[in-house]
Structure formats: C-alpha cells, structure tokens
Amino acid sequence: MVTLKELVDKEEIVYPGNAACQGCPATLGLRFLGKALGKNIVLVIPASCSSIIQGPYPYSALKVPVLNIAFAASAATASGIWRAFKKKGRRNVQVIVWAGDGGTFDIGLQALSGAAERNENILYICYDNEAYMNTGIQRSSATPPGAWTTTTVTGKKEYKKDLALMLVTQGVPYVATASLAYPFDFIEKLRKASRIEGFKFIHLHAPCPPGWGFPPEKLIEISRLAVLTGMWILYEAEYGRLKLTGPSRHLLSKSRRKPVVEYLKMQKRFRHLKPEDYERIQNYVDYMWDRLKGLLEGSDGS
C-alpha cells in the first residue's frame, strides 16, 4: 500500500515553473506517475497540452527522457521503443504513452488499437480532459453529452465513447480508470500495471479549469464529484475481469450516488443546460452503471 509519507517524500519528476495552466490536471497526473514509478521510465507524448508543459527543446520541465511524436503515432512509437529495449536486454525500463483524449480516442486510435491487438508491453495513459484543449477547446469523441465546446456551442449531442470498456472487452492484460481526487488508487493501479507483461491502459479523468470553466482551486472537488455522482466510475480489469475500486465500490445502488446535477452546475461548459438536459444526462449515467453492473455480474467482480 502507498503511504502518505512516501507520496510526499518521493522525488518529483516535474520541475516547478513549467508552462502549465494553474490547476492543470496533466501536471498533477505526471507528478503522481513519478511518485508511483520513479525515474526509470521513458515517456512518449503526442501533440497535446503536455507537449507545451514539457517546454521547448533543448529545455524540459520533466526529469525523464521524453519523445515528442505526431498525434497519430504514439502507441506505435512506444511499441518500437520497447522492442529496442528488449533487443538490448533492458527489460526494466517502463515505456509509457502520456496522451490526451484527442490523441487517444480519435487521431491516435488506430495505433492504440494495433498495439493492444499485438499485446505490446507498454503502458498507455490517457489523461482525459474531454476536448482538444491545446488547440482551442474543440469537441472530441471523449466529450460528454451536453458539454459546450467551440465546435458544439449548443452542447454536444452524442454520448462519450467508452474507450476503456472497449479495451476491456478486447481482453488486454490490464485496463483501469483513475481520478486525481483519489491518488492512492491511481498510484496502486500504476504500480500494478508496471508489474504486468503486455499491453496496459489507464484512463485518467482530468478536469481542465479553462476548458471546463471552473476555478483552478476546484480541481480536486470537481474530480471527486465526478466519482461520487457516478459520472466517472473507478474500476480495473485484468484480462477482462472487472472489479470496482475506490468509492465506486459503494455506488452500485443509485440511491448512494449524488445527483449528477451537482457536478454539472460547477462547470460553465454545462451552464446552458435545461432541466430536461440534466435529466437526460442523469439517465445516461444510470444506464452506464446498469450496463457495468451486468458486466460485473458476468465476471464475478465486486
């Protein structure tokens, strides 16, 4: 188990004074990644906010090797790096993709799917801020229903793609979801993934203050509410066998979940919604839980 002392004392892999926005979830996620796995890692970062946070060459805000790569190619590049390390007999280096939702759900999906199908020994982490934040807050297939973006000014009509569950059904060695509000859960999942041979995917919820329209100091509160309302479900799956984790273990019953409107009303991207829209999104969340409940029963998860 991770201890608070370990979390505080372990060396950071992110330098202070980087180019991130205030309250940036990507930076906090990278810090937790370093706390979990240390510096013996190589990061592959496709075009994203993290490309900016990292800083311009020859400088870097990160204390680990980083390869910046085109939007579509991060999983393929990470696969090649791992195979090169394997050829050299260096099996102790963790090769990690650190990508946003645009480079994962959309532009990078082909390479991601191929790496999963080949069972490449890489860890792919998607920090999901539910839009293309670095290029101006355009919608992605990770954007939830009702959300304002610059390309869905009246609210997105479609539902969010459930990429993590798609990979679960593919039967890859390890898939997990995580939240910045529950760092111990996230770190435990990172460490478990690092011990598993083959393809691993962690889907990290990453609320974006400027993109979602909330004060930076509300990052953890928003993250926590996403879980407690059931809008973001914490689970892990080893070879397709699902298990709820963290607070989500106690939220299968709808009566235990907070109303989703508490989460939506804290964000400007949902301020245009009407009562019937809140009801639609609540029904969508309840459906996600009912579907997951069926999958849990089928895999004897709890």
PDB file of C-alpha atoms in Angstrom:
ATOM      1  CA  MET A   1       0.000   0.000   0.000  1.00  0.00           C
ATOM      2  CA  VAL A   2       1.083   3.562  -0.747  1.00  0.00           C
ATOM      3  CA  THR A   3       1.699   5.708   2.329  1.00  0.00           C
ATOM      4  CA  LEU A   4       1.261   9.456   2.628  1.00  0.00           C
ATOM      5  CA  LYS A   5       4.903   9.821   3.686  1.00  0.00           C
ATOM      6  CA  GLU A   6       6.027   8.002   0.561  1.00  0.00           C
ATOM      7  CA  LEU A   7       3.820  10.231  -1.575  1.00  0.00           C
ATOM      8  CA  VAL A   8       5.304  13.378  -0.055  1.00  0.00           C
ATOM      9  CA  ASP A   9       8.948  12.305   0.191  1.00  0.00           C
ATOM     10  CA  LYS A  10       9.492  10.640  -3.172  1.00  0.00           C
ATOM     11  CA  GLU A  11      11.362  12.746  -5.737  1.00  0.00           C
ATOM     12  CA  GLU A  12       9.297  14.719  -8.243  1.00  0.00           C
ATOM     13  CA  ILE A  13       9.752  14.174 -11.985  1.00  0.00           C
ATOM     14  CA  VAL A  14       8.168  17.554 -12.869  1.00  0.00           C
ATOM     15  CA  TYR A  15      10.147  20.741 -12.353  1.00  0.00           C
ATOM     16  CA  PRO A  16       8.342  23.751 -10.834  1.00  0.00           C
ATOM     17  CA  GLY A  17       7.860  26.803 -13.018  1.00  0.00           C
ATOM     18  CA  ASN A  18       6.637  24.856 -16.050  1.00  0.00           C
ATOM     19  CA  ALA A  19       4.252  26.161 -18.709  1.00  0.00           C
ATOM     20  CA  ALA A  20       1.087  24.517 -17.390  1.00  0.00           C
ATOM     21  CA  CYS A  21      -2.057  26.472 -16.582  1.00  0.00           C
ATOM     22  CA  GLN A  22      -2.971  26.927 -12.932  1.00  0.00           C
ATOM     23  CA  GLY A  23      -4.651  23.811 -11.600  1.00  0.00           C
ATOM     24  CA  CYS A  24      -3.546  21.739 -14.587  1.00  0.00           C
ATOM     25  CA  PRO A  25      -4.605  18.089 -14.206  1.00  0.00           C
ATOM     26  CA  ALA A  26      -1.926  16.829 -16.606  1.00  0.00           C
ATOM     27  CA  THR A  27       0.876  18.197 -14.431  1.00  0.00           C
ATOM     28  CA  LEU A  28      -0.613  16.723 -11.266  1.00  0.00           C
ATOM     29  CA  GLY A  29      -1.088  13.394 -13.025  1.00  0.00           C
ATOM     30  CA  LEU A  30       2.548  13.389 -14.134  1.00  0.00           C
ATOM     31  CA  ARG A  31       3.643  14.081 -10.571  1.00  0.00           C
ATOM     32  CA  PHE A  32       1.644  11.065  -9.341  1.00  0.00           C
ATOM     33  CA  LEU A  33       3.149   8.989 -12.147  1.00  0.00           C
ATOM     34  CA  GLY A  34       6.631   9.870 -10.917  1.00  0.00           C
ATOM     35  CA  LYS A  35       5.678   9.068  -7.325  1.00  0.00           C
ATOM     36  CA  ALA A  36       4.423   5.663  -8.447  1.00  0.00           C
ATOM     37  CA  LEU A  37       7.139   4.528 -10.861  1.00  0.00           C
ATOM     38  CA  GLY A  38      10.186   6.719 -10.261  1.00  0.00           C
ATOM     39  CA  LYS A  39      12.551   7.922 -12.988  1.00  0.00           C
ATOM     40  CA  ASN A  40      13.307   4.658 -14.797  1.00  0.00           C
ATOM     41  CA  ILE A  41      10.709   5.439 -17.441  1.00  0.00           C
ATOM     42  CA  VAL A  42      10.538   6.808 -20.971  1.00  0.00           C
ATOM     43  CA  LEU A  43       7.584   9.000 -21.912  1.00  0.00           C
ATOM     44  CA  VAL A  44       6.092   9.172 -25.389  1.00  0.00           C
ATOM     45  CA  ILE A  45       3.990  12.327 -25.702  1.00  0.00           C
ATOM     46  CA  PRO A  46       1.929  13.062 -28.817  1.00  0.00           C
ATOM     47  CA  ALA A  47       0.746  16.568 -29.691  1.00  0.00           C
ATOM     48  CA  SER A  48      -1.136  17.777 -26.620  1.00  0.00           C
ATOM     49  CA  CYS A  49      -1.025  20.250 -23.748  1.00  0.00           C
ATOM     50  CA  SER A  50       1.771  18.138 -22.276  1.00  0.00           C
ATOM     51  CA  SER A  51       3.943  18.973 -25.291  1.00  0.00           C
ATOM     52  CA  ILE A  52       3.724  22.613 -24.180  1.00  0.00           C
ATOM     53  CA  ILE A  53       4.077  21.846 -20.475  1.00  0.00           C
ATOM     54  CA  GLN A  54       7.250  19.916 -21.192  1.00  0.00           C
ATOM     55  CA  GLY A  55       8.813  23.063 -22.662  1.00  0.00           C
ATOM     56  CA  PRO A  56      10.762  23.899 -25.835  1.00  0.00           C
ATOM     57  CA  TYR A  57      13.904  21.982 -26.839  1.00  0.00           C
ATOM     58  CA  PRO A  58      16.645  21.879 -25.565  1.00  0.00           C
ATOM     59  CA  TYR A  59      14.960  22.532 -22.209  1.00  0.00           C
ATOM     60  CA  SER A  60      12.479  20.270 -20.432  1.00  0.00           C
ATOM     61  CA  ALA A  61      10.188  20.525 -17.412  1.00  0.00           C
ATOM     62  CA  LEU A  62      10.461  16.764 -16.946  1.00  0.00           C
ATOM     63  CA  LYS A  63      13.313  14.824 -15.351  1.00  0.00           C
ATOM     64  CA  VAL A  64      12.835  11.721 -17.513  1.00  0.00           C
ATOM     65  CA  PRO A  65      13.513  11.008 -21.216  1.00  0.00           C
ATOM     66  CA  VAL A  66      10.696  12.216 -23.463  1.00  0.00           C
ATOM     67  CA  LEU A  67       9.974  11.605 -27.131  1.00  0.00           C
ATOM     68  CA  ASN A  68       7.533  14.031 -28.723  1.00  0.00           C
ATOM     69  CA  ILE A  69       5.666  12.389 -31.565  1.00  0.00           C
ATOM     70  CA  ALA A  70       2.929  13.106 -34.111  1.00  0.00           C
ATOM     71  CA  PHE A  71      -0.688  12.915 -32.960  1.00  0.00           C
ATOM     72  CA  ALA A  72      -1.407   9.569 -34.611  1.00  0.00           C
ATOM     73  CA  ALA A  73       1.737   7.627 -33.780  1.00  0.00           C
ATOM     74  CA  SER A  74       2.313   7.481 -30.021  1.00  0.00           C
ATOM     75  CA  ALA A  75       1.338   3.835 -29.413  1.00  0.00           C
ATOM     76  CA  ALA A  76       3.305   2.668 -32.470  1.00  0.00           C
ATOM     77  CA  THR A  77       6.349   4.677 -31.370  1.00  0.00           C
ATOM     78  CA  ALA A  78       6.169   3.333 -27.818  1.00  0.00           C
ATOM     79  CA  SER A  79       5.958  -0.195 -29.241  1.00  0.00           C
ATOM     80  CA  GLY A  80       9.164   0.381 -31.195  1.00  0.00           C
ATOM     81  CA  ILE A  81      10.977   1.826 -28.185  1.00  0.00           C
ATOM     82  CA  TRP A  82      10.052  -1.172 -26.029  1.00  0.00           C
ATOM     83  CA  ARG A  83      11.163  -3.611 -28.728  1.00  0.00           C
ATOM     84  CA  ALA A  84      14.503  -1.795 -28.952  1.00  0.00           C
ATOM     85  CA  PHE A  85      14.975  -2.025 -25.170  1.00  0.00           C
ATOM     86  CA  LYS A  86      14.051  -5.715 -25.314  1.00  0.00           C
ATOM     87  CA  LYS A  87      16.644  -6.289 -28.043  1.00  0.00           C
ATOM     88  CA  LYS A  88      19.264  -4.701 -25.805  1.00  0.00           C
ATOM     89  CA  GLY A  89      18.193  -6.797 -22.818  1.00  0.00           C
ATOM     90  CA  ARG A  90      16.853  -3.780 -20.892  1.00  0.00           C
ATOM     91  CA  ARG A  91      13.537  -5.092 -19.658  1.00  0.00           C
ATOM     92  CA  ASN A  92      13.417  -2.929 -16.530  1.00  0.00           C
ATOM     93  CA  VAL A  93      12.562   0.331 -18.347  1.00  0.00           C
ATOM     94  CA  GLN A  94       8.894   1.311 -18.384  1.00  0.00           C
ATOM     95  CA  VAL A  95       7.789   2.713 -21.757  1.00  0.00           C
ATOM     96  CA  ILE A  96       4.762   4.943 -21.203  1.00  0.00           C
ATOM     97  CA  VAL A  97       2.498   6.858 -23.543  1.00  0.00           C
ATOM     98  CA  TRP A  98       1.136  10.020 -21.911  1.00  0.00           C
ATOM     99  CA  ALA A  99      -1.601  11.341 -24.194  1.00  0.00           C
ATOM    100  CA  GLY A 100      -4.739  13.452 -24.148  1.00  0.00           C
ATOM    101  CA  ASP A 101      -8.138  12.285 -25.302  1.00  0.00           C
ATOM    102  CA  GLY A 102      -7.775  13.718 -28.816  1.00  0.00           C
ATOM    103  CA  GLY A 103      -4.586  11.742 -29.375  1.00  0.00           C
ATOM    104  CA  THR A 104      -6.178   8.637 -27.869  1.00  0.00           C
ATOM    105  CA  PHE A 105      -9.893   8.445 -28.674  1.00  0.00           C
ATOM    106  CA  ASP A 106      -9.658   9.995 -32.136  1.00  0.00           C
ATOM    107  CA  ILE A 107      -6.427  10.649 -34.017  1.00  0.00           C
ATOM    108  CA  GLY A 108      -4.369   8.042 -32.170  1.00  0.00           C
ATOM    109  CA  LEU A 109      -6.989   5.296 -32.019  1.00  0.00           C
ATOM    110  CA  GLN A 110      -5.639   3.243 -34.912  1.00  0.00           C
ATOM    111  CA  ALA A 111      -2.129   2.909 -33.431  1.00  0.00           C
ATOM    112  CA  LEU A 112      -3.602   2.307 -29.960  1.00  0.00           C
ATOM    113  CA  SER A 113      -5.837  -0.483 -31.231  1.00  0.00           C
ATOM    114  CA  GLY A 114      -2.926  -2.068 -33.100  1.00  0.00           C
ATOM    115  CA  ALA A 115      -0.663  -2.012 -30.039  1.00  0.00           C
ATOM    116  CA  ALA A 116      -3.426  -3.560 -27.934  1.00  0.00           C
ATOM    117  CA  GLU A 117      -4.058  -6.275 -30.533  1.00  0.00           C
ATOM    118  CA  ARG A 118      -0.339  -7.115 -30.654  1.00  0.00           C
ATOM    119  CA  ASN A 119      -0.192  -7.019 -26.843  1.00  0.00           C
ATOM    120  CA  GLU A 120       2.817  -4.700 -26.869  1.00  0.00           C
ATOM    121  CA  ASN A 121       4.492  -4.391 -23.471  1.00  0.00           C
ATOM    122  CA  ILE A 122       3.719  -0.703 -22.944  1.00  0.00           C
ATOM    123  CA  LEU A 123       1.634   1.344 -20.539  1.00  0.00           C
ATOM    124  CA  TYR A 124      -0.723   3.776 -22.242  1.00  0.00           C
ATOM    125  CA  ILE A 125      -2.146   6.547 -20.032  1.00  0.00           C
ATOM    126  CA  CYS A 126      -4.852   8.831 -21.385  1.00  0.00           C
ATOM    127  CA  TYR A 127      -5.369  11.963 -19.309  1.00  0.00           C
ATOM    128  CA  ASP A 128      -8.884  12.768 -20.430  1.00  0.00           C
ATOM    129  CA  ASN A 129      -9.958  16.420 -20.328  1.00  0.00           C
ATOM    130  CA  GLU A 130     -12.809  15.668 -22.718  1.00  0.00           C
ATOM    131  CA  ALA A 131     -11.893  18.027 -25.580  1.00  0.00           C
ATOM    132  CA  TYR A 132      -8.985  19.259 -27.702  1.00  0.00           C
ATOM    133  CA  MET A 133      -7.846  21.808 -25.128  1.00  0.00           C
ATOM    134  CA  ASN A 134      -4.454  22.671 -26.627  1.00  0.00           C
ATOM    135  CA  THR A 135      -5.947  23.760 -29.969  1.00  0.00           C
ATOM    136  CA  GLY A 136      -8.920  25.739 -28.704  1.00  0.00           C
ATOM    137  CA  ILE A 137     -11.425  23.502 -26.853  1.00  0.00           C
ATOM    138  CA  GLN A 138     -12.914  21.593 -29.804  1.00  0.00           C
ATOM    139  CA  ARG A 139     -15.071  18.521 -29.107  1.00  0.00           C
ATOM    140  CA  SER A 140     -13.582  15.045 -29.187  1.00  0.00           C
ATOM    141  CA  SER A 141     -15.320  11.686 -29.021  1.00  0.00           C
ATOM    142  CA  ALA A 142     -14.477  11.800 -25.297  1.00  0.00           C
ATOM    143  CA  THR A 143     -16.625  14.926 -24.793  1.00  0.00           C
ATOM    144  CA  PRO A 144     -19.704  14.073 -22.691  1.00  0.00           C
ATOM    145  CA  PRO A 145     -23.261  14.816 -23.810  1.00  0.00           C
ATOM    146  CA  GLY A 146     -24.431  18.380 -23.283  1.00  0.00           C
ATOM    147  CA  ALA A 147     -20.957  19.895 -22.984  1.00  0.00           C
ATOM    148  CA  TRP A 148     -20.162  23.200 -24.662  1.00  0.00           C
ATOM    149  CA  THR A 149     -17.047  23.335 -26.810  1.00  0.00           C
ATOM    150  CA  THR A 150     -16.105  25.758 -29.581  1.00  0.00           C
ATOM    151  CA  THR A 151     -17.451  23.219 -32.084  1.00  0.00           C
ATOM    152  CA  THR A 152     -20.557  22.260 -30.053  1.00  0.00           C
ATOM    153  CA  VAL A 153     -21.760  25.677 -28.950  1.00  0.00           C
ATOM    154  CA  THR A 154     -25.270  24.432 -28.098  1.00  0.00           C
ATOM    155  CA  GLY A 155     -23.947  21.334 -26.356  1.00  0.00           C
ATOM    156  CA  LYS A 156     -22.672  18.034 -27.719  1.00  0.00           C
ATOM    157  CA  LYS A 157     -25.495  15.772 -28.843  1.00  0.00           C
ATOM    158  CA  GLU A 158     -23.602  12.481 -28.891  1.00  0.00           C
ATOM    159  CA  TYR A 159     -22.583  10.329 -25.923  1.00  0.00           C
ATOM    160  CA  LYS A 160     -18.993   9.844 -24.803  1.00  0.00           C
ATOM    161  CA  LYS A 161     -17.057   6.966 -26.357  1.00  0.00           C
ATOM    162  CA  ASP A 162     -16.316   4.335 -23.704  1.00  0.00           C
ATOM    163  CA  LEU A 163     -12.787   3.533 -24.821  1.00  0.00           C
ATOM    164  CA  ALA A 164     -11.655   1.863 -21.597  1.00  0.00           C
ATOM    165  CA  LEU A 165     -14.544  -0.582 -21.754  1.00  0.00           C
ATOM    166  CA  MET A 166     -13.799  -1.246 -25.433  1.00  0.00           C
ATOM    167  CA  LEU A 167     -10.316  -2.350 -24.399  1.00  0.00           C
ATOM    168  CA  VAL A 168     -11.713  -4.427 -21.538  1.00  0.00           C
ATOM    169  CA  THR A 169     -13.831  -6.391 -23.999  1.00  0.00           C
ATOM    170  CA  GLN A 170     -10.722  -6.878 -26.127  1.00  0.00           C
ATOM    171  CA  GLY A 171      -9.222  -8.836 -23.217  1.00  0.00           C
ATOM    172  CA  VAL A 172      -5.912  -6.979 -22.885  1.00  0.00           C
ATOM    173  CA  PRO A 173      -3.909  -7.752 -19.703  1.00  0.00           C
ATOM    174  CA  TYR A 174      -4.868  -4.635 -17.749  1.00  0.00           C
ATOM    175  CA  VAL A 175      -7.294  -1.719 -18.036  1.00  0.00           C
ATOM    176  CA  ALA A 176      -8.138   0.752 -15.278  1.00  0.00           C
ATOM    177  CA  THR A 177      -9.798   4.098 -14.724  1.00  0.00           C
ATOM    178  CA  ALA A 178      -8.435   6.629 -12.245  1.00  0.00           C
ATOM    179  CA  SER A 179      -9.136  10.017 -10.676  1.00  0.00           C
ATOM    180  CA  LEU A 180      -6.848  12.763  -9.408  1.00  0.00           C
ATOM    181  CA  ALA A 181      -9.080  13.048  -6.333  1.00  0.00           C
ATOM    182  CA  TYR A 182      -8.011   9.525  -5.312  1.00  0.00           C
ATOM    183  CA  PRO A 183      -4.226   9.470  -5.772  1.00  0.00           C
ATOM    184  CA  PHE A 184      -3.611   6.288  -3.766  1.00  0.00           C
ATOM    185  CA  ASP A 185      -5.998   4.379  -6.018  1.00  0.00           C
ATOM    186  CA  PHE A 186      -4.254   5.822  -9.093  1.00  0.00           C
ATOM    187  CA  ILE A 187      -0.761   5.023  -7.811  1.00  0.00           C
ATOM    188  CA  GLU A 188      -1.700   1.464  -6.853  1.00  0.00           C
ATOM    189  CA  LYS A 189      -3.039   0.938 -10.376  1.00  0.00           C
ATOM    190  CA  LEU A 190       0.119   2.378 -11.928  1.00  0.00           C
ATOM    191  CA  ARG A 191       2.276   0.014  -9.885  1.00  0.00           C
ATOM    192  CA  LYS A 192       0.097  -2.980 -10.673  1.00  0.00           C
ATOM    193  CA  ALA A 193       0.250  -2.129 -14.387  1.00  0.00           C
ATOM    194  CA  SER A 194       4.054  -1.853 -14.215  1.00  0.00           C
ATOM    195  CA  ARG A 195       4.281  -5.437 -12.943  1.00  0.00           C
ATOM    196  CA  ILE A 196       2.136  -6.907 -15.726  1.00  0.00           C
ATOM    197  CA  GLU A 197       3.637  -8.080 -19.009  1.00  0.00           C
ATOM    198  CA  GLY A 198       1.800  -6.895 -22.107  1.00  0.00           C
ATOM    199  CA  PHE A 199      -0.470  -4.006 -23.017  1.00  0.00           C
ATOM    200  CA  LYS A 200      -1.835  -1.847 -20.194  1.00  0.00           C
ATOM    201  CA  PHE A 201      -4.226   1.124 -20.386  1.00  0.00           C
ATOM    202  CA  ILE A 202      -5.130   3.619 -17.651  1.00  0.00           C
ATOM    203  CA  HIS A 203      -7.856   6.163 -18.276  1.00  0.00           C
ATOM    204  CA  LEU A 204      -7.305   9.183 -16.013  1.00  0.00           C
ATOM    205  CA  HIS A 205     -10.092  11.714 -15.529  1.00  0.00           C
ATOM    206  CA  ALA A 206      -8.504  15.156 -15.972  1.00  0.00           C
ATOM    207  CA  PRO A 207     -10.838  18.144 -15.440  1.00  0.00           C
ATOM    208  CA  CYS A 208      -9.472  21.242 -17.225  1.00  0.00           C
ATOM    209  CA  PRO A 209     -10.132  24.587 -15.443  1.00  0.00           C
ATOM    210  CA  PRO A 210     -10.046  26.890 -18.519  1.00  0.00           C
ATOM    211  CA  GLY A 211     -11.686  24.380 -20.847  1.00  0.00           C
ATOM    212  CA  TRP A 212     -14.478  23.386 -18.478  1.00  0.00           C
ATOM    213  CA  GLY A 213     -14.939  26.763 -16.823  1.00  0.00           C
ATOM    214  CA  PHE A 214     -14.191  26.376 -13.134  1.00  0.00           C
ATOM    215  CA  PRO A 215     -11.645  27.972 -10.752  1.00  0.00           C
ATOM    216  CA  PRO A 216      -8.266  26.160 -10.607  1.00  0.00           C
ATOM    217  CA  GLU A 217      -8.599  25.556  -6.872  1.00  0.00           C
ATOM    218  CA  LYS A 218     -11.725  23.459  -7.539  1.00  0.00           C
ATOM    219  CA  LEU A 219      -9.824  20.760  -9.484  1.00  0.00           C
ATOM    220  CA  ILE A 220      -9.942  18.109  -6.765  1.00  0.00           C
ATOM    221  CA  GLU A 221     -13.519  18.943  -5.743  1.00  0.00           C
ATOM    222  CA  ILE A 222     -14.693  18.591  -9.362  1.00  0.00           C
ATOM    223  CA  SER A 223     -12.729  15.343  -9.718  1.00  0.00           C
ATOM    224  CA  ARG A 224     -14.229  13.942  -6.529  1.00  0.00           C
ATOM    225  CA  LEU A 225     -17.775  14.913  -7.528  1.00  0.00           C
ATOM    226  CA  ALA A 226     -17.366  13.190 -10.871  1.00  0.00           C
ATOM    227  CA  VAL A 227     -16.796   9.941  -8.985  1.00  0.00           C
ATOM    228  CA  LEU A 228     -19.423  10.446  -6.269  1.00  0.00           C
ATOM    229  CA  THR A 229     -22.153  11.300  -8.801  1.00  0.00           C
ATOM    230  CA  GLY A 230     -21.197   8.254 -10.852  1.00  0.00           C
ATOM    231  CA  MET A 231     -20.247  10.331 -13.874  1.00  0.00           C
ATOM    232  CA  TRP A 232     -16.766   8.771 -13.629  1.00  0.00           C
ATOM    233  CA  ILE A 233     -16.583   5.140 -12.491  1.00  0.00           C
ATOM    234  CA  LEU A 234     -13.429   3.770 -10.873  1.00  0.00           C
ATOM    235  CA  TYR A 235     -12.628   0.192 -11.838  1.00  0.00           C
ATOM    236  CA  GLU A 236      -9.903  -2.120 -13.048  1.00  0.00           C
ATOM    237  CA  ALA A 237      -9.955  -5.187 -15.261  1.00  0.00           C
ATOM    238  CA  GLU A 238      -7.334  -7.912 -15.549  1.00  0.00           C
ATOM    239  CA  TYR A 239      -7.826  -9.943 -18.729  1.00  0.00           C
ATOM    240  CA  GLY A 240     -11.422  -8.757 -18.940  1.00  0.00           C
ATOM    241  CA  ARG A 241     -12.418  -9.468 -15.329  1.00  0.00           C
ATOM    242  CA  LEU A 242     -13.923  -6.296 -13.921  1.00  0.00           C
ATOM    243  CA  LYS A 243     -13.706  -5.016 -10.350  1.00  0.00           C
ATOM    244  CA  LEU A 244     -14.875  -1.698  -8.931  1.00  0.00           C
ATOM    245  CA  THR A 245     -12.309   0.247  -6.888  1.00  0.00           C
ATOM    246  CA  GLY A 246     -12.209   3.197  -4.507  1.00  0.00           C
ATOM    247  CA  PRO A 247     -15.521   4.913  -3.675  1.00  0.00           C
ATOM    248  CA  SER A 248     -17.153   3.373  -6.745  1.00  0.00           C
ATOM    249  CA  ARG A 249     -17.314   0.048  -4.885  1.00  0.00           C
ATOM    250  CA  HIS A 250     -20.137   1.509  -2.812  1.00  0.00           C
ATOM    251  CA  LEU A 251     -22.075   3.265  -5.573  1.00  0.00           C
ATOM    252  CA  LEU A 252     -23.755   0.418  -7.470  1.00  0.00           C
ATOM    253  CA  SER A 253     -27.050   1.441  -5.896  1.00  0.00           C
ATOM    254  CA  LYS A 254     -28.399   4.660  -7.463  1.00  0.00           C
ATOM    255  CA  SER A 255     -29.530   5.857  -4.028  1.00  0.00           C
ATOM    256  CA  ARG A 256     -25.896   6.054  -2.890  1.00  0.00           C
ATOM    257  CA  ARG A 257     -24.813   8.317  -5.757  1.00  0.00           C
ATOM    258  CA  LYS A 258     -25.100  12.091  -5.608  1.00  0.00           C
ATOM    259  CA  PRO A 259     -27.332  13.708  -8.271  1.00  0.00           C
ATOM    260  CA  VAL A 260     -25.279  14.398 -11.377  1.00  0.00           C
ATOM    261  CA  VAL A 261     -26.563  17.990 -11.473  1.00  0.00           C
ATOM    262  CA  GLU A 262     -24.243  18.790  -8.523  1.00  0.00           C
ATOM    263  CA  TYR A 263     -21.277  18.008 -10.771  1.00  0.00           C
ATOM    264  CA  LEU A 264     -22.642  19.699 -13.909  1.00  0.00           C
ATOM    265  CA  LYS A 265     -23.564  23.008 -12.261  1.00  0.00           C
ATOM    266  CA  MET A 266     -19.985  23.628 -11.115  1.00  0.00           C
ATOM    267  CA  GLN A 267     -18.814  23.943 -14.746  1.00  0.00           C
ATOM    268  CA  LYS A 268     -19.522  26.721 -17.242  1.00  0.00           C
ATOM    269  CA  ARG A 269     -19.490  24.256 -20.141  1.00  0.00           C
ATOM    270  CA  PHE A 270     -22.858  22.955 -18.897  1.00  0.00           C
ATOM    271  CA  ARG A 271     -24.447  26.279 -17.868  1.00  0.00           C
ATOM    272  CA  HIS A 272     -26.726  26.390 -20.946  1.00  0.00           C
ATOM    273  CA  LEU A 273     -28.464  23.151 -19.979  1.00  0.00           C
ATOM    274  CA  LYS A 274     -32.172  22.973 -19.155  1.00  0.00           C
ATOM    275  CA  PRO A 275     -33.832  20.686 -16.597  1.00  0.00           C
ATOM    276  CA  GLU A 276     -34.676  18.142 -19.284  1.00  0.00           C
ATOM    277  CA  ASP A 277     -30.980  18.095 -20.286  1.00  0.00           C
ATOM    278  CA  TYR A 278     -29.946  17.338 -16.717  1.00  0.00           C
ATOM    279  CA  GLU A 279     -32.469  14.512 -16.699  1.00  0.00           C
ATOM    280  CA  ARG A 280     -31.086  13.118 -19.964  1.00  0.00           C
ATOM    281  CA  ILE A 281     -27.541  13.108 -18.598  1.00  0.00           C
ATOM    282  CA  GLN A 282     -28.700  11.552 -15.310  1.00  0.00           C
ATOM    283  CA  ASN A 283     -30.398   8.788 -17.298  1.00  0.00           C
ATOM    284  CA  TYR A 284     -27.185   8.326 -19.282  1.00  0.00           C
ATOM    285  CA  VAL A 285     -25.163   7.922 -16.067  1.00  0.00           C
ATOM    286  CA  ASP A 286     -27.696   5.465 -14.645  1.00  0.00           C
ATOM    287  CA  TYR A 287     -27.536   3.465 -17.879  1.00  0.00           C
ATOM    288  CA  MET A 288     -23.719   3.311 -17.687  1.00  0.00           C
ATOM    289  CA  TRP A 289     -23.990   1.871 -14.182  1.00  0.00           C
ATOM    290  CA  ASP A 290     -26.655  -0.652 -15.164  1.00  0.00           C
ATOM    291  CA  ARG A 291     -24.514  -1.820 -18.081  1.00  0.00           C
ATOM    292  CA  LEU A 292     -21.429  -2.090 -15.880  1.00  0.00           C
ATOM    293  CA  LYS A 293     -23.404  -3.965 -13.238  1.00  0.00           C
ATOM    294  CA  GLY A 294     -24.239  -6.612 -15.816  1.00  0.00           C
ATOM    295  CA  LEU A 295     -20.595  -6.918 -16.804  1.00  0.00           C
ATOM    296  CA  LEU A 296     -19.541  -7.181 -13.158  1.00  0.00           C
ATOM    297  CA  GLU A 297     -22.014  -9.991 -12.564  1.00  0.00           C
ATOM    298  CA  GLY A 298     -20.692 -11.762 -15.639  1.00  0.00           C
ATOM    299  CA  SER A 299     -17.093 -11.541 -14.428  1.00  0.00           C
ATOM    300  CA  ASP A 300     -17.802 -12.166 -10.699  1.00  0.00           C
ATOM    301  CA  GLY A 301     -16.447  -8.665  -9.920  1.00  0.00           C
ATOM    302  CA  SER A 302     -17.349  -6.618  -6.893  1.00  0.00           C
TER     303      SER A 302
END
